[in-house]
mmCIF file with all atom_site columns, C-alpha atoms in Angstrom:
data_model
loop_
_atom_site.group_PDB
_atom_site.id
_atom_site.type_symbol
_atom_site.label_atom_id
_atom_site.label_alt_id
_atom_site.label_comp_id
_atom_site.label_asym_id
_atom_site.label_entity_id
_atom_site.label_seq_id
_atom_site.pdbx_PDB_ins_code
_atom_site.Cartn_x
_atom_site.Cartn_y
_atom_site.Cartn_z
_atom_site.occupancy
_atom_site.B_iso_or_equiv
_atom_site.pdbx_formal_charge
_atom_site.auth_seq_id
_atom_site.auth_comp_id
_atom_site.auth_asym_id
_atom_site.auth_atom_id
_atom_site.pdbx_PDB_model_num
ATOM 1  C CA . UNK A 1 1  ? 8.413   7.965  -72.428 1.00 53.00 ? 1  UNK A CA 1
ATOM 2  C CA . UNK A 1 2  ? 10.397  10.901 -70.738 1.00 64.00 ? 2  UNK A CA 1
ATOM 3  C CA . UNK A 1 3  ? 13.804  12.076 -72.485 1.00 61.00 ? 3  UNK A CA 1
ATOM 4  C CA . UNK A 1 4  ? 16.794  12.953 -70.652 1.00 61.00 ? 4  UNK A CA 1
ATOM 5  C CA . UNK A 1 5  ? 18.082  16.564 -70.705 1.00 60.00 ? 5  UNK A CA 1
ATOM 6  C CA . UNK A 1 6  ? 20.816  17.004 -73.144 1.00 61.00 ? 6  UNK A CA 1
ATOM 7  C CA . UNK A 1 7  ? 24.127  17.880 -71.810 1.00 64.00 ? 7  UNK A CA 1
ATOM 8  C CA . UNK A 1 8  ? 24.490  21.101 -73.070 1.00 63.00 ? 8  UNK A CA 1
ATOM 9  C CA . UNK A 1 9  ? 21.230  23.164 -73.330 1.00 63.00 ? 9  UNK A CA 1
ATOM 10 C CA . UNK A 1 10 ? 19.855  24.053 -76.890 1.00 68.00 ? 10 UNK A CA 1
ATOM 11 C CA . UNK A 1 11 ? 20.152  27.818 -76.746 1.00 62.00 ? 11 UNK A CA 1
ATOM 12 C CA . UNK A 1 12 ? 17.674  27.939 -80.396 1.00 71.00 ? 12 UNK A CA 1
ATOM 13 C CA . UNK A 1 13 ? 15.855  30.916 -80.458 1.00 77.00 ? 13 UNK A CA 1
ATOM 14 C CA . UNK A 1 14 ? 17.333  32.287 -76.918 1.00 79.00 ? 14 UNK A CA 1
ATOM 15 C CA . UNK A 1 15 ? 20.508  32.740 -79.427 1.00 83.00 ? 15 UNK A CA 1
ATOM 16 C CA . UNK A 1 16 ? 20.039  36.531 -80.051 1.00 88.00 ? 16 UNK A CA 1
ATOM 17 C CA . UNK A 1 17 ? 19.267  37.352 -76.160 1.00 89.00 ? 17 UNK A CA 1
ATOM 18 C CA . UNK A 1 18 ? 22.627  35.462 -75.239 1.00 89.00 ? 18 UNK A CA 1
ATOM 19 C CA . UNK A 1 19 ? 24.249  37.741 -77.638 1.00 92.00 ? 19 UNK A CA 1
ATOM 20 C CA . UNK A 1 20 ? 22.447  41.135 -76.539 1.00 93.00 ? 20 UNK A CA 1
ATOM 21 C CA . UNK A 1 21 ? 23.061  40.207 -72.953 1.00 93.00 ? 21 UNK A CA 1
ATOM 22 C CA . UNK A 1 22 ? 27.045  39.591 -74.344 1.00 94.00 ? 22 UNK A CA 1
ATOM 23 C CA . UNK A 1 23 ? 27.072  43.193 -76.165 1.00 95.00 ? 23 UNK A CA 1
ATOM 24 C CA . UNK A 1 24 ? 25.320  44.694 -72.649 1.00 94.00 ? 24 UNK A CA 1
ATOM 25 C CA . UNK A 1 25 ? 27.913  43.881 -70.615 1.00 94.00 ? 25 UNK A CA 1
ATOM 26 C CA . UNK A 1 26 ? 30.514  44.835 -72.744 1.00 95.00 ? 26 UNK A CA 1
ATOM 27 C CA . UNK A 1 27 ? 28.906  48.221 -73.443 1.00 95.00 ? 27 UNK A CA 1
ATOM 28 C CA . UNK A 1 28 ? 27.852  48.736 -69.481 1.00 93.00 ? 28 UNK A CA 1
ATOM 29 C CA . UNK A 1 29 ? 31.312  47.007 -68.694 1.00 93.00 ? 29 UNK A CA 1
ATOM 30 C CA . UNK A 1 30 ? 29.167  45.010 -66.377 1.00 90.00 ? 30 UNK A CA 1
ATOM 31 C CA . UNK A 1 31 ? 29.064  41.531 -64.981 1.00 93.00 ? 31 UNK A CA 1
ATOM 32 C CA . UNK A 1 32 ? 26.431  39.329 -66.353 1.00 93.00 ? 32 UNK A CA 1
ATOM 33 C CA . UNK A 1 33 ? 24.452  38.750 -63.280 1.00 94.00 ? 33 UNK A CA 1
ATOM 34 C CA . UNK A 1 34 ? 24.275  42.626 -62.572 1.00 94.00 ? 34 UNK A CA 1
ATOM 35 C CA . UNK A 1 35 ? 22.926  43.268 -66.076 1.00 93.00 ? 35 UNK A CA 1
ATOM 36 C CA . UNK A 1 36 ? 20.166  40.406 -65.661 1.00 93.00 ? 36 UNK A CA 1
ATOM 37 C CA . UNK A 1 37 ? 19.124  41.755 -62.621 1.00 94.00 ? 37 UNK A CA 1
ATOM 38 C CA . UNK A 1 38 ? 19.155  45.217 -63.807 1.00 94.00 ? 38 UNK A CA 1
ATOM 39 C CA . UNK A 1 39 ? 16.981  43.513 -66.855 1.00 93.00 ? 39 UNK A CA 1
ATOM 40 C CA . UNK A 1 40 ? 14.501  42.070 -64.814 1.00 95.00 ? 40 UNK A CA 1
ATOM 41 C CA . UNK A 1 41 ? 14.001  44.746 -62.488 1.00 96.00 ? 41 UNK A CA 1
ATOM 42 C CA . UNK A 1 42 ? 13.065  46.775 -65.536 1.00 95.00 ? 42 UNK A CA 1
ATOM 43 C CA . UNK A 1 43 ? 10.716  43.871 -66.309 1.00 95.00 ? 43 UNK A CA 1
ATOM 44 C CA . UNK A 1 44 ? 9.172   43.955 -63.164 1.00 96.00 ? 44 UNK A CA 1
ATOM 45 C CA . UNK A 1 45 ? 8.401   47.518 -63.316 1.00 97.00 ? 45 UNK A CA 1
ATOM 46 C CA . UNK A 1 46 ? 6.866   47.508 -66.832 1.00 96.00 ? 46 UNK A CA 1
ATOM 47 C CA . UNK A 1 47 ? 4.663   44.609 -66.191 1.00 96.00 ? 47 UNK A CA 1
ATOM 48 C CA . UNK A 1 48 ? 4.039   46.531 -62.994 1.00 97.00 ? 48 UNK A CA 1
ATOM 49 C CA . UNK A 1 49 ? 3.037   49.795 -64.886 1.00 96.00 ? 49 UNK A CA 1
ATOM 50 C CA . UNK A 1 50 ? 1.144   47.902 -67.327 1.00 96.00 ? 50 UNK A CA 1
ATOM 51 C CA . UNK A 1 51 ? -1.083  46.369 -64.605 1.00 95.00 ? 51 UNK A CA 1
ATOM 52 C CA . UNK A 1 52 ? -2.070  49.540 -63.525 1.00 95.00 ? 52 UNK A CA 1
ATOM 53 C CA . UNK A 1 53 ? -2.335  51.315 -66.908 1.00 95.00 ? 53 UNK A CA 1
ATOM 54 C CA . UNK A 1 54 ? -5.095  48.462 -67.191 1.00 95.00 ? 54 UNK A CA 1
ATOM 55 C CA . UNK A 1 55 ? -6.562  48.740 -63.770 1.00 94.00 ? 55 UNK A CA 1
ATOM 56 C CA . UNK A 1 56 ? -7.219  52.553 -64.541 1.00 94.00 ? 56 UNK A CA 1
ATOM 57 C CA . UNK A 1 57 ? -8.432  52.202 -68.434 1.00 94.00 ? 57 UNK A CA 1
ATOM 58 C CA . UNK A 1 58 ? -11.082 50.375 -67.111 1.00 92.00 ? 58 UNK A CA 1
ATOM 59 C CA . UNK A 1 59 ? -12.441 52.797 -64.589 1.00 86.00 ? 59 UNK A CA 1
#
């Protein structure tokens, strides 16, 4: 009925953002926690600008 978790995760098609993440911190000679938060700020922002890009196209 319900599977256990494997014990190591399948990274699959997260593969190539594992590996941009990698090449980001070496280029930014950054830790990885800094550059994911530095990611998903920019995220957040985007999604926030899109929100109201929307909100005033339908005016």
């Amino acid at each position: 009925m319900y599977a256990l978790p494997p014990d190591e995760p399948d990274l699959g098609d997260l593969q190539p953002l594992v590996e941009a993440i990698d090449d980001l911190c070496e280029i930014l000679d950054g830790d990885r926690e800094t550059v994911i938060e530095g990611l998903a700020e920019i995220l957040r922002r985007r999604t926030q600008f899109e929100a109201l890009k929307q909100l005033l196209d339908s005016r």
